[in-house]
PDB file of C-alpha atoms and ligand atoms in Angstrom:
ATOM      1  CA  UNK A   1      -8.267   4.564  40.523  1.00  0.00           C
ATOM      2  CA  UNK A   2      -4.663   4.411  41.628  1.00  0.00           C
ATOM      3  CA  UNK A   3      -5.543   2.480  45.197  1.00  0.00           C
ATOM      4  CA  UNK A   4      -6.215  -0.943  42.928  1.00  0.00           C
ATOM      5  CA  UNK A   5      -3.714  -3.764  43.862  1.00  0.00           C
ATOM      6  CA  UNK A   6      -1.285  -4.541  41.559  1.00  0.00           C
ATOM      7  CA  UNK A   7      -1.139  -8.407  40.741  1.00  0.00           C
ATOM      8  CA  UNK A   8       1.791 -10.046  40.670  1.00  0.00           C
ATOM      9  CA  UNK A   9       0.751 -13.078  38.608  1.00  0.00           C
ATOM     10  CA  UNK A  10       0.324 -10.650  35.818  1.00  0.00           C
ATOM     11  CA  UNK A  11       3.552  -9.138  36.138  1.00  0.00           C
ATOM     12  CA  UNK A  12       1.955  -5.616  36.531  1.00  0.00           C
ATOM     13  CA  UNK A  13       3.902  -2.758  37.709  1.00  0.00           C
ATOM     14  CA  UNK A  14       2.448   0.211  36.585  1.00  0.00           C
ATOM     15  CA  UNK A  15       4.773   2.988  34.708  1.00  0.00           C
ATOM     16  CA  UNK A  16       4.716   6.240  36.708  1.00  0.00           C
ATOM     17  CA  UNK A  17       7.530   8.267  35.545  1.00  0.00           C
ATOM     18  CA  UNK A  18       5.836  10.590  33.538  1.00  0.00           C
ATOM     19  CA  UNK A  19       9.438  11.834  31.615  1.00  0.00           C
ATOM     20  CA  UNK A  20      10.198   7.817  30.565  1.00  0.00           C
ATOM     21  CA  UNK A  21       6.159   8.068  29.392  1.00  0.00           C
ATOM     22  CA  UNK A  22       7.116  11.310  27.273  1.00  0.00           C
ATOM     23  CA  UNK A  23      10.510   9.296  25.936  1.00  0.00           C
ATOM     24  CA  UNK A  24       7.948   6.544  24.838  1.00  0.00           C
ATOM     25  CA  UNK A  25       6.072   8.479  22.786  1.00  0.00           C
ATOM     26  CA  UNK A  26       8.797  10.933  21.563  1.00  0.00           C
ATOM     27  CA  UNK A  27      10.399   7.790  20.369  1.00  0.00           C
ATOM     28  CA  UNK A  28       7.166   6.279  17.843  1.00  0.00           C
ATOM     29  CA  UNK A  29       7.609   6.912  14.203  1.00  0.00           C
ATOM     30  CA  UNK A  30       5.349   9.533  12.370  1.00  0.00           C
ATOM     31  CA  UNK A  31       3.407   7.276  10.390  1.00  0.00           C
ATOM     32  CA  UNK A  32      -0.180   5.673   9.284  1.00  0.00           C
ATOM     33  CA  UNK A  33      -0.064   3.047  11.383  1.00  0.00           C
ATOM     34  CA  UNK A  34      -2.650   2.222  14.045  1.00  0.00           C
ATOM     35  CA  UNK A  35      -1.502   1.765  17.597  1.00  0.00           C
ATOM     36  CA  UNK A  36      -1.565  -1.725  19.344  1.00  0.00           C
ATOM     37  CA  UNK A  37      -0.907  -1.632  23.294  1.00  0.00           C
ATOM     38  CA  UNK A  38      -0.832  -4.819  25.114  1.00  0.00           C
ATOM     39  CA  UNK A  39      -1.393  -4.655  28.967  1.00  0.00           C
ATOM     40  CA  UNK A  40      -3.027  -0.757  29.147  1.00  0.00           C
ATOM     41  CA  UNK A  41      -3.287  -1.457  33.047  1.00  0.00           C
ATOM     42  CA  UNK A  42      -4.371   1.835  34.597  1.00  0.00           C
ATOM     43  CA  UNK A  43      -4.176   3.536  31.499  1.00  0.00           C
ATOM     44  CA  UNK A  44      -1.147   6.271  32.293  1.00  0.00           C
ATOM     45  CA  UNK A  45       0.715   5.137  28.506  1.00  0.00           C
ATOM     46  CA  UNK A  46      -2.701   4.693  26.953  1.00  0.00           C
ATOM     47  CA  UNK A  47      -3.899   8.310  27.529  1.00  0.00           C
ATOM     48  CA  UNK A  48      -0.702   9.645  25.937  1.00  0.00           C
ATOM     49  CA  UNK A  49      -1.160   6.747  22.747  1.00  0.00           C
ATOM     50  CA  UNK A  50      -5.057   7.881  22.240  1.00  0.00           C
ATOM     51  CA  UNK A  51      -3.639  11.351  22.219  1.00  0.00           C
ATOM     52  CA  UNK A  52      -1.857  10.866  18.737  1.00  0.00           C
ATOM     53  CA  UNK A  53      -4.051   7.879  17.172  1.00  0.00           C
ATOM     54  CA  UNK A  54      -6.473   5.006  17.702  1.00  0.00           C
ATOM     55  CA  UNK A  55      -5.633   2.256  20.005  1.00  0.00           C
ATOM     56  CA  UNK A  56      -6.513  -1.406  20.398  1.00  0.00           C
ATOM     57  CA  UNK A  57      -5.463  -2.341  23.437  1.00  0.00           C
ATOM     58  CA  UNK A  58      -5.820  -6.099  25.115  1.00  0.00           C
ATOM     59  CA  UNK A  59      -5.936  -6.446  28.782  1.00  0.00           C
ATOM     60  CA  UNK A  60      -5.812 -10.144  30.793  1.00  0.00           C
ATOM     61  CA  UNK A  61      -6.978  -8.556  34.133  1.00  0.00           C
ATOM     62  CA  UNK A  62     -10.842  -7.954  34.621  1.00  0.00           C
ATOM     63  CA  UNK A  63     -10.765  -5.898  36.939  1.00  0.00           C
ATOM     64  CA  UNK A  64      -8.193  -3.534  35.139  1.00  0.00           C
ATOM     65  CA  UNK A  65     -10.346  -4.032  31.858  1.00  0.00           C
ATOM     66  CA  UNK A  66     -13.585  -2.704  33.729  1.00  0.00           C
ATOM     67  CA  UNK A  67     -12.301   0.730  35.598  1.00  0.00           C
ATOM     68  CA  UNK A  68     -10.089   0.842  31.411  1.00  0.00           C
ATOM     69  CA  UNK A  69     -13.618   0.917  30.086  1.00  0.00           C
ATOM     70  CA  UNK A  70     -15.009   3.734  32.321  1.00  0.00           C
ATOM     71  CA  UNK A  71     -12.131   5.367  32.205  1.00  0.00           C
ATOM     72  CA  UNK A  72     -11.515   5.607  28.704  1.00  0.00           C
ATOM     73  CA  UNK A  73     -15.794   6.082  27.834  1.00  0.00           C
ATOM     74  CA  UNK A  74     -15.311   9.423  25.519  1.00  0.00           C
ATOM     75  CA  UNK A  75     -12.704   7.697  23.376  1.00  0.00           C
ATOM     76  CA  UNK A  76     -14.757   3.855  23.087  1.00  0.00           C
ATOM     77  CA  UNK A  77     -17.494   5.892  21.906  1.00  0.00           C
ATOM     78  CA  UNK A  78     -15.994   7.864  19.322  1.00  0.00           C
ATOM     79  CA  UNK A  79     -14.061   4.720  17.927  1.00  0.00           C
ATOM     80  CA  UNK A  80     -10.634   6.389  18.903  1.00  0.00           C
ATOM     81  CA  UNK A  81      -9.864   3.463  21.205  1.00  0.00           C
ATOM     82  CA  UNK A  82     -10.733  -0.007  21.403  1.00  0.00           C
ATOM     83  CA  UNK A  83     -10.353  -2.088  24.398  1.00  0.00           C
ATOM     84  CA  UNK A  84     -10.172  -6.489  24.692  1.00  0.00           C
ATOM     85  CA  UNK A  85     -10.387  -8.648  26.925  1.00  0.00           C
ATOM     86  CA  UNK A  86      -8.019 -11.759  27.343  1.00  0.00           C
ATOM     87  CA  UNK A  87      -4.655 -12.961  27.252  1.00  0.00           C
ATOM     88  CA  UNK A  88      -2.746 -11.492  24.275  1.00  0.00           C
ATOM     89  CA  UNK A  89      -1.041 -14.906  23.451  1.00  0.00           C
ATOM     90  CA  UNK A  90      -4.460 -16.428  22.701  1.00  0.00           C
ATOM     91  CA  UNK A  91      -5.483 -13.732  20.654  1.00  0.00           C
ATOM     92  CA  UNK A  92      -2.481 -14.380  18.577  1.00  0.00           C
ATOM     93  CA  UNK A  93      -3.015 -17.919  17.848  1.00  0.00           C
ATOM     94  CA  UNK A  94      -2.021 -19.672  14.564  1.00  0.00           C
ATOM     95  CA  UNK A  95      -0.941 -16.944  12.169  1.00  0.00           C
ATOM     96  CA  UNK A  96      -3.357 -14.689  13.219  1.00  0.00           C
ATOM     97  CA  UNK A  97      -2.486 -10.894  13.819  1.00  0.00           C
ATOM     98  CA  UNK A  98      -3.133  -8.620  16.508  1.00  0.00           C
ATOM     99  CA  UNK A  99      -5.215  -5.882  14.079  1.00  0.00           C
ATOM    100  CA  UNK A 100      -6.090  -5.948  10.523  1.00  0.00           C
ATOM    101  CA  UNK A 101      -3.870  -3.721   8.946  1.00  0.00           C
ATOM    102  CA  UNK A 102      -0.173  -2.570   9.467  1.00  0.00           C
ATOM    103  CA  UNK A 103       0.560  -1.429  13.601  1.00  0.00           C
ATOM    104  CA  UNK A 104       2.972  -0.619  15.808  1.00  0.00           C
ATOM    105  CA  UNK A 105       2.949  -2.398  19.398  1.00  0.00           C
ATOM    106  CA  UNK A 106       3.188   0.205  22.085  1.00  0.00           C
ATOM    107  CA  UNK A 107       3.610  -0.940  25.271  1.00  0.00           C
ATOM    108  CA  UNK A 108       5.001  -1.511  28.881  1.00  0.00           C
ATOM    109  CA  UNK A 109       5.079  -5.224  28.455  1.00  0.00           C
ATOM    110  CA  UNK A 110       4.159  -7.856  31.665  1.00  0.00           C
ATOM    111  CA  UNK A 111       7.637  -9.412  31.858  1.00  0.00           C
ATOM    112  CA  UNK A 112       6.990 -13.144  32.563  1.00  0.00           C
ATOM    113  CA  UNK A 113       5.834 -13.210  28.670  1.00  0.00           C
ATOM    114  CA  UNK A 114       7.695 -10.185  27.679  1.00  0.00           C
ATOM    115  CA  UNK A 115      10.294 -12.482  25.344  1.00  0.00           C
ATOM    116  CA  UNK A 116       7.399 -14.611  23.939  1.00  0.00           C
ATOM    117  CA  UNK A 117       5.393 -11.179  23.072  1.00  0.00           C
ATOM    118  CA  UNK A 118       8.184  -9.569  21.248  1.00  0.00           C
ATOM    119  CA  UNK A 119       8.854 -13.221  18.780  1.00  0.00           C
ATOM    120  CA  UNK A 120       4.909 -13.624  17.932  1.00  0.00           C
ATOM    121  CA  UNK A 121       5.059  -9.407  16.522  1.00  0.00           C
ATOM    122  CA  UNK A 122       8.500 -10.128  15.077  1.00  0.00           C
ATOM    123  CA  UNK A 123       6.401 -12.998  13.679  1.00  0.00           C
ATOM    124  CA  UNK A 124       3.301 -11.081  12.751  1.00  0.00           C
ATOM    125  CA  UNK A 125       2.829  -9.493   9.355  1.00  0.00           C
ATOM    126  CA  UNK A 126       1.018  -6.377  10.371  1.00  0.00           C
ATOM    127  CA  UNK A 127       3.309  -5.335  12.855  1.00  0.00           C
ATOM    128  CA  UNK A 128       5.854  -2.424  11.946  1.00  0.00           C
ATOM    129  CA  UNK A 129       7.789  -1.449  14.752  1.00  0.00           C
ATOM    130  CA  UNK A 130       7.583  -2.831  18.085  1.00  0.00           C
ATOM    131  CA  UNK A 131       8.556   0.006  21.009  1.00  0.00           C
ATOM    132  CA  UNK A 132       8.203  -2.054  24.410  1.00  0.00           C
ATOM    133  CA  UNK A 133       9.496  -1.410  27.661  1.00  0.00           C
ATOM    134  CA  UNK A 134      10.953  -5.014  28.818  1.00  0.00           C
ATOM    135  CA  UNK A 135      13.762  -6.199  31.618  1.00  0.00           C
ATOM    136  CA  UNK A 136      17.160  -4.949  30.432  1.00  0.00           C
ATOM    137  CA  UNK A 137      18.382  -8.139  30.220  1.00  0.00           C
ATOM    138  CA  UNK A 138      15.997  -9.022  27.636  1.00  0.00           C
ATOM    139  CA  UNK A 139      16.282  -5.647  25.624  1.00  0.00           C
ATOM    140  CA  UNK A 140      19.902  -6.187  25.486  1.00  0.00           C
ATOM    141  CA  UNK A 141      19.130  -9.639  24.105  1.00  0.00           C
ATOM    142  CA  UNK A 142      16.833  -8.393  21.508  1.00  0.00           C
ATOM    143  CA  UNK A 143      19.848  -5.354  20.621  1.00  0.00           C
ATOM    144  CA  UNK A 144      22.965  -7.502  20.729  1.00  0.00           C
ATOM    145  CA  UNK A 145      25.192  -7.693  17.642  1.00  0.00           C
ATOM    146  CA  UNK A 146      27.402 -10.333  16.565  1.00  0.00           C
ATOM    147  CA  UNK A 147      30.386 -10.228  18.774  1.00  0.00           C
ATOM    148  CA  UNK A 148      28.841  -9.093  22.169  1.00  0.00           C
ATOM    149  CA  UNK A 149      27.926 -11.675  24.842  1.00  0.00           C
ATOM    150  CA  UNK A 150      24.616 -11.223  24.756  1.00  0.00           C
ATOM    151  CA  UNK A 151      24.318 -12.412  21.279  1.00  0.00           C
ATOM    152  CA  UNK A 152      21.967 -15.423  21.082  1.00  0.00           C
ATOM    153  CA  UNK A 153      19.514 -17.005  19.355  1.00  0.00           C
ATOM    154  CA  UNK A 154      17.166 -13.937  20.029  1.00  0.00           C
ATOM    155  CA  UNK A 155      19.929 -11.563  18.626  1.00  0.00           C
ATOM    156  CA  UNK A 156      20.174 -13.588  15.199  1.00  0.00           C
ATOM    157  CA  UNK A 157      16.465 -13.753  14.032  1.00  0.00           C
ATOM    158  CA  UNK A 158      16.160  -9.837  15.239  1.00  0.00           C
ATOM    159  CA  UNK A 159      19.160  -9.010  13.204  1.00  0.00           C
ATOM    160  CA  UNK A 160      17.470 -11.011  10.508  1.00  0.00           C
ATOM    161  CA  UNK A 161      14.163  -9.751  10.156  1.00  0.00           C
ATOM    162  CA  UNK A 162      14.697  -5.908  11.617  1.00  0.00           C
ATOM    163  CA  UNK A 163      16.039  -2.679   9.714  1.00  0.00           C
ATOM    164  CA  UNK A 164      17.201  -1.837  13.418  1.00  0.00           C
ATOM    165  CA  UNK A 165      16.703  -2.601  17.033  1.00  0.00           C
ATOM    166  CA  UNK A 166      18.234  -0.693  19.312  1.00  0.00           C
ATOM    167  CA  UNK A 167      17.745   0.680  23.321  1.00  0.00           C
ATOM    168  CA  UNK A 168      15.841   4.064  23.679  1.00  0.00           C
ATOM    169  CA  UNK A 169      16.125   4.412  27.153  1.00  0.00           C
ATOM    170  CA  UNK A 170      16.809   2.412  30.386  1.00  0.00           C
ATOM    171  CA  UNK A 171      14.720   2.612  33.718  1.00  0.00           C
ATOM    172  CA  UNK A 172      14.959   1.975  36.881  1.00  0.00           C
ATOM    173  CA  UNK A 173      12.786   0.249  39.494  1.00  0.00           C
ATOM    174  CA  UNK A 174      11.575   3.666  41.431  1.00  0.00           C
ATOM    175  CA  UNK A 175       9.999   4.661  38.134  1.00  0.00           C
ATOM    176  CA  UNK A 176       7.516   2.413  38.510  1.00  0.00           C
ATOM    177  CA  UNK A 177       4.922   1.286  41.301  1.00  0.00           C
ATOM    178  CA  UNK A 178       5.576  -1.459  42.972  1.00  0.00           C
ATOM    179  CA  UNK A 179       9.067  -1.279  41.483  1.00  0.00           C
ATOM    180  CA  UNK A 180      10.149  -4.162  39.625  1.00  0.00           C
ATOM    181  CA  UNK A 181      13.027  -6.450  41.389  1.00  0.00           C
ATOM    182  CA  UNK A 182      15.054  -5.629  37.628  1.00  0.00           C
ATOM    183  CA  UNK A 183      16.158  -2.638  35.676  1.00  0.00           C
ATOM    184  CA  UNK A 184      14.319  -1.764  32.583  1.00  0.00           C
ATOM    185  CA  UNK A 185      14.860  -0.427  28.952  1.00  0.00           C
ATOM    186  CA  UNK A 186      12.437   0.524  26.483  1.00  0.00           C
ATOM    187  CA  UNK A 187      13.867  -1.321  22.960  1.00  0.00           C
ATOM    188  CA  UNK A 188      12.714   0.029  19.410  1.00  0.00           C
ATOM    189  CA  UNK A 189      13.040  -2.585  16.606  1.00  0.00           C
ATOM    190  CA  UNK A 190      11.987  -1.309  13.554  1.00  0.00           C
ATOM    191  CA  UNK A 191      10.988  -4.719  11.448  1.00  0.00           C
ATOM    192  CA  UNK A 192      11.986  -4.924   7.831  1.00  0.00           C
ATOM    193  CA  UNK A 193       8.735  -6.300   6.664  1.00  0.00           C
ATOM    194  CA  UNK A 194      10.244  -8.265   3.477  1.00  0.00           C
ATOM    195  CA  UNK A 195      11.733 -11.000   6.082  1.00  0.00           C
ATOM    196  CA  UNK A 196      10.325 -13.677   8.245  1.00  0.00           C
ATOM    197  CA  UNK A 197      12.030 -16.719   9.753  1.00  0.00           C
ATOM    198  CA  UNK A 198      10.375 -20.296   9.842  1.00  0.00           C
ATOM    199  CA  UNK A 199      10.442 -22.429  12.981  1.00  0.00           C
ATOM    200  CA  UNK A 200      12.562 -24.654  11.161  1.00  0.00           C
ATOM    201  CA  UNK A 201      15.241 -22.362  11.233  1.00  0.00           C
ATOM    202  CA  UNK A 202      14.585 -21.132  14.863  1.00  0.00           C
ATOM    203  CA  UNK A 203      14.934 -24.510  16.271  1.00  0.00           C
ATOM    204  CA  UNK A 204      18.020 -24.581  14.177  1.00  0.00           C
ATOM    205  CA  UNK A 205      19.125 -21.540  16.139  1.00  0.00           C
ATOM    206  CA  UNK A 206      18.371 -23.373  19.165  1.00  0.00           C
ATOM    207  CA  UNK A 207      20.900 -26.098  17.990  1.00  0.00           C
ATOM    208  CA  UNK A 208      23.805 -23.421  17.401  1.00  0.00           C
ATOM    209  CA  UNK A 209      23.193 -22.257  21.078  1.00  0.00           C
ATOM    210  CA  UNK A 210      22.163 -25.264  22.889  1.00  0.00           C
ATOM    211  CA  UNK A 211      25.654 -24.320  24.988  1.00  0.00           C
ATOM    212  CA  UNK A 212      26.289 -21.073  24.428  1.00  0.00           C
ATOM    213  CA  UNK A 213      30.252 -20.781  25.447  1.00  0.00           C
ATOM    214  CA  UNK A 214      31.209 -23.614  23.632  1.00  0.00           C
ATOM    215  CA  UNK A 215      32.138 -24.056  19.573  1.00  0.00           C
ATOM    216  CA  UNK A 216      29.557 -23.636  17.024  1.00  0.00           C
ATOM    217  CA  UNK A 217      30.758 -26.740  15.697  1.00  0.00           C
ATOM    218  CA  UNK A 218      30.486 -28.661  18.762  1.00  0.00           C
ATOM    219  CA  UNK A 219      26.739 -27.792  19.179  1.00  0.00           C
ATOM    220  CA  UNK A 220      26.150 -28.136  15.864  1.00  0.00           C
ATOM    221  CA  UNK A 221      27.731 -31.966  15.366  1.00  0.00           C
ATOM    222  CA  UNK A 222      25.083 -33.119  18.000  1.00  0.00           C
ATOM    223  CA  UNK A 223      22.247 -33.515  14.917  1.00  0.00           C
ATOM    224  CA  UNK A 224      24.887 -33.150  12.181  1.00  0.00           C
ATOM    225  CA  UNK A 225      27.559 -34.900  10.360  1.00  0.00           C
ATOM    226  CA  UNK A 226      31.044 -33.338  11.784  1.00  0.00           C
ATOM    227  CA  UNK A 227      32.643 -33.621   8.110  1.00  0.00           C
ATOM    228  CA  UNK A 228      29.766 -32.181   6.208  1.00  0.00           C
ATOM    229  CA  UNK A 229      29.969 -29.242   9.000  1.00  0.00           C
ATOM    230  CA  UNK A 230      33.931 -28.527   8.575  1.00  0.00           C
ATOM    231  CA  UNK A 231      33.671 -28.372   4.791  1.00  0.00           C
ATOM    232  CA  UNK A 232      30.831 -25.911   5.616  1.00  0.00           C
ATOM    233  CA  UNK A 233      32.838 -23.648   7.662  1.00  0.00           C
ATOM    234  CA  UNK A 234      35.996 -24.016   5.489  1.00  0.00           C
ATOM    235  CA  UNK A 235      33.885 -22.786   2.552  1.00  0.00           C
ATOM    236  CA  UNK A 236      32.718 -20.099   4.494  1.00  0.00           C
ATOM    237  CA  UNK A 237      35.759 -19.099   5.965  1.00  0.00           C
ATOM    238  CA  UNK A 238      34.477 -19.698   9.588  1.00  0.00           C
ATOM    239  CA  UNK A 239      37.088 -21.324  12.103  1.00  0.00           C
ATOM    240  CA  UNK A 240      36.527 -24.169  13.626  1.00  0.00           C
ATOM    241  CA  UNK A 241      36.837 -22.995  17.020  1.00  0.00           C
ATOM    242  CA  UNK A 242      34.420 -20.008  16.717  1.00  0.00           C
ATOM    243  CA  UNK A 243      31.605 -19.899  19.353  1.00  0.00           C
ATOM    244  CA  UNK A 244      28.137 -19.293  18.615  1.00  0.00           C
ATOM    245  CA  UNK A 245      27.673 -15.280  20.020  1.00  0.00           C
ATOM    246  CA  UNK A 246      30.942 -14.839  17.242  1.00  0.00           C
ATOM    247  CA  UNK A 247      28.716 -15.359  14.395  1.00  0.00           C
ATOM    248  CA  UNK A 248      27.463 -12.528  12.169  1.00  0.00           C
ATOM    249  CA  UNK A 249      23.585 -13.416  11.479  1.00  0.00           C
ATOM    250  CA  UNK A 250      24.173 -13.776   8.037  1.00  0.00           C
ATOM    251  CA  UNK A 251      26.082 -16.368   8.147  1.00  0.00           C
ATOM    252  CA  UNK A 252      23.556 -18.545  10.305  1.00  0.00           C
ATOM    253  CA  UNK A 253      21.364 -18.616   6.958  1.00  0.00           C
ATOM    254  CA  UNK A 254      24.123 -19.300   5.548  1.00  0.00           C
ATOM    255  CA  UNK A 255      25.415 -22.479   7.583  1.00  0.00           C
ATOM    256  CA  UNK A 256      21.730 -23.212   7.826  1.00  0.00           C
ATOM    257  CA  UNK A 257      21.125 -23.029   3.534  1.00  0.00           C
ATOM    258  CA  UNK A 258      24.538 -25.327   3.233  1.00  0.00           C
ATOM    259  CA  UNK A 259      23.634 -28.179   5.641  1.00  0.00           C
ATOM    260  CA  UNK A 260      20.068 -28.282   3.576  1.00  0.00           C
ATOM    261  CA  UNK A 261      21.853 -28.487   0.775  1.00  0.00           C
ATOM    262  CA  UNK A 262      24.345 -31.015   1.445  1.00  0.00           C
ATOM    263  CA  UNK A 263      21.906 -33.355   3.284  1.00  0.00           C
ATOM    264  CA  UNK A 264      19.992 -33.293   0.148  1.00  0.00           C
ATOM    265  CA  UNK A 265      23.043 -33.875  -1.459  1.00  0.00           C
ATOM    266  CA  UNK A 266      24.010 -36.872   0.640  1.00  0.00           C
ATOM    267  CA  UNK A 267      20.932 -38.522   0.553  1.00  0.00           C
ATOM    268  CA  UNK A 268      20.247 -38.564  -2.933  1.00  0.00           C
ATOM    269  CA  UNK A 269      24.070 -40.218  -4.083  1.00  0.00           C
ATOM    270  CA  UNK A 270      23.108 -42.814  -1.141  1.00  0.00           C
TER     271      UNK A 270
HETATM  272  N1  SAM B 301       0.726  -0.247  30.663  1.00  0.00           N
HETATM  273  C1  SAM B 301       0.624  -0.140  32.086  1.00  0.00           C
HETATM  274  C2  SAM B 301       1.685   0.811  32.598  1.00  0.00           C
HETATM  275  O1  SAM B 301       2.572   1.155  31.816  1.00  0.00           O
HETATM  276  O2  SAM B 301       1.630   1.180  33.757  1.00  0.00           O
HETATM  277  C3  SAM B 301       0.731  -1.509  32.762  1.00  0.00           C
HETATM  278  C4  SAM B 301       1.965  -2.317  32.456  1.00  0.00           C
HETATM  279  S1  SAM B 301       2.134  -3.764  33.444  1.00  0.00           S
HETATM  280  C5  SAM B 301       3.882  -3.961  33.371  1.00  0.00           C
HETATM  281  C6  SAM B 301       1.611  -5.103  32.400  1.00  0.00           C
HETATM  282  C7  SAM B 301       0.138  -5.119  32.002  1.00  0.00           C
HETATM  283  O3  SAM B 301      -0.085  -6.273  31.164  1.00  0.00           O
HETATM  284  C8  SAM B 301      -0.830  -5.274  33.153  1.00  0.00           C
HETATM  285  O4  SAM B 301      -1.906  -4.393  32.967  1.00  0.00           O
HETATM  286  C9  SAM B 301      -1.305  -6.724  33.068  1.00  0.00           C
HETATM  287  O5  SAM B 301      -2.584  -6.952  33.629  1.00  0.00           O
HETATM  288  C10 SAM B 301      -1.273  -6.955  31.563  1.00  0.00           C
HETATM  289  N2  SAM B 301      -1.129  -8.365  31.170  1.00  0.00           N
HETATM  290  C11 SAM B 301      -0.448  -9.352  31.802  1.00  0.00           C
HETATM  291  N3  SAM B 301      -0.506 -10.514  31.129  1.00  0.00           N
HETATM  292  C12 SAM B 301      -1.237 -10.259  30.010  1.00  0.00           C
HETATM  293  C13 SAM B 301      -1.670 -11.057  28.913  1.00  0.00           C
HETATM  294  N4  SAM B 301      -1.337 -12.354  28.826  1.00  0.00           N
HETATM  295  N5  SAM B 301      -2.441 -10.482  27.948  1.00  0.00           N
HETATM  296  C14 SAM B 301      -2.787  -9.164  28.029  1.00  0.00           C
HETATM  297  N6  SAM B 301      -2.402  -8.358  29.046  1.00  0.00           N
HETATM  298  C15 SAM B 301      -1.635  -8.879  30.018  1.00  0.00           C
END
């Protein structure tokens, strides 16, 4: 099983390090949730994951999906574990979700879509908590505060919609085979399921941080009125010169709720 050829177009690098494997699953929640794993590839996570609960798992590679389905024949039959075929993204589509009822995504993510996977669960109503091994980079994106320099657009809607997000553990290349070119960390963001953010807003967010290291303001006065913008920050007590990683989340729904509001304003005295 182990002599397959890992495929670099879909990002696989198989998790060997059977201590980061343990962390993984010494880090899920005691819950009722069922299990979703994206990317099961030779199954080393997945027979740990089928050990506490049912899986779904979907996996893009055919070849990995066929020795999956061997491998795992006990647990298919029994109902314990459920395995698809095709690229997660797709399954997502519009608004759909990844399993019927509330999950938590368990998984050693492919990296070239790793950022994209984490936004659709933040975005989809089933999912609980989302424990993924990722590039550190990106976990520390995901588990920057207000403040750090990692804070970005990714940071604010996280901080929005999560009760926390934080690292569990970082990895190195060796602990995987072939070794990634990057350092890893496994990120647990525990989503506060009363919040969502519309893509109104993120494209907003992509506004504040269109250049990162310069002022809020700046960015900002690109799509919006400069004067409506400094009686915005003076109300909120912002200064003018603050750049965009300075921001507290909050205060982005704030900025965000005022503009609204005074462009409604405008237009309707015009
Ligand atoms: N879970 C295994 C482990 O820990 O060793 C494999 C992880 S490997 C980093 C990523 C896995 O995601 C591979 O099995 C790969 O085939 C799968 N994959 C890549 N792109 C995918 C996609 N769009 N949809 C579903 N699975 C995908």
């Amino acid at each position: 099983m182990t002599n397959i050829k890992a495929k670099k177009r879909f990002g696989q690098n198989f998790l060997k390090d059977e201590s980061v494997l343990f962390k993984i699953i010494e880090s899920m929640p005691i819950n009722d949730n069922h299990i979703v794993e994206i990317g099961p590839g030779l199954g080393d996570l997945t027979k740990k994951l089928v050990k506490c609960k049912d899986v779904t798992a979907y996996e893009v590679d055919r070849d990995l999906y066929a020795i999956l389905q061997a491998e795992f024949i006990k647990e298919i039959d029994s109902g314990r574990f459920k395995i698809l075929l095709g690229d997660v993204i797709e399954r997502w589509g519009d608004n759909q979700s990844l399993y019927n009822s509330k999950y938590d995504l368990i998984a050693n993510l492919p990296y070239y879509i790793a950022t994209n996977i984490i936004l659709k669960a933040l975005d989809d109503d089933n999912c609980e908590n989302i424990i993924v091994m990722v590039q550190k980079e990106v976990a520390n994106k995901f588990s920057a505060s207000a403040g750090d320099k990692d804070f970005s657009a990714l940071g604010v809607i996280t901080k929005l919609v999560s009760k926390k997000s934080e690292i569990v553990i970082t990895v190195p290349p060796e602990s995987f085979s072939p070794p990634p070119k990057v350092d890893s960390a496994v990120i647990h963001i525990k989503k506060d399921m009363d919040k969502k953010v519309d893509d109104e807003f993120k494209k907003f967010l992509k506004l504040c941080f269109c250049q990162p290291r310069k002022k809020l303001l700046k960015n900002l006065s690109n799509d919006y009125d400069k004067t409506l913008l400094e009686n915005i920050f003076d109300e909120l007590e912002l200064k003018q010169t603050i750049r965009p990683h300075e921001v507290e989340a909050s205060l982005y729904s704030h900025i965000y709720k005022e503009i609204q509001n005074g462009r409604k304003h405008t237009t309707s005295t015009n």
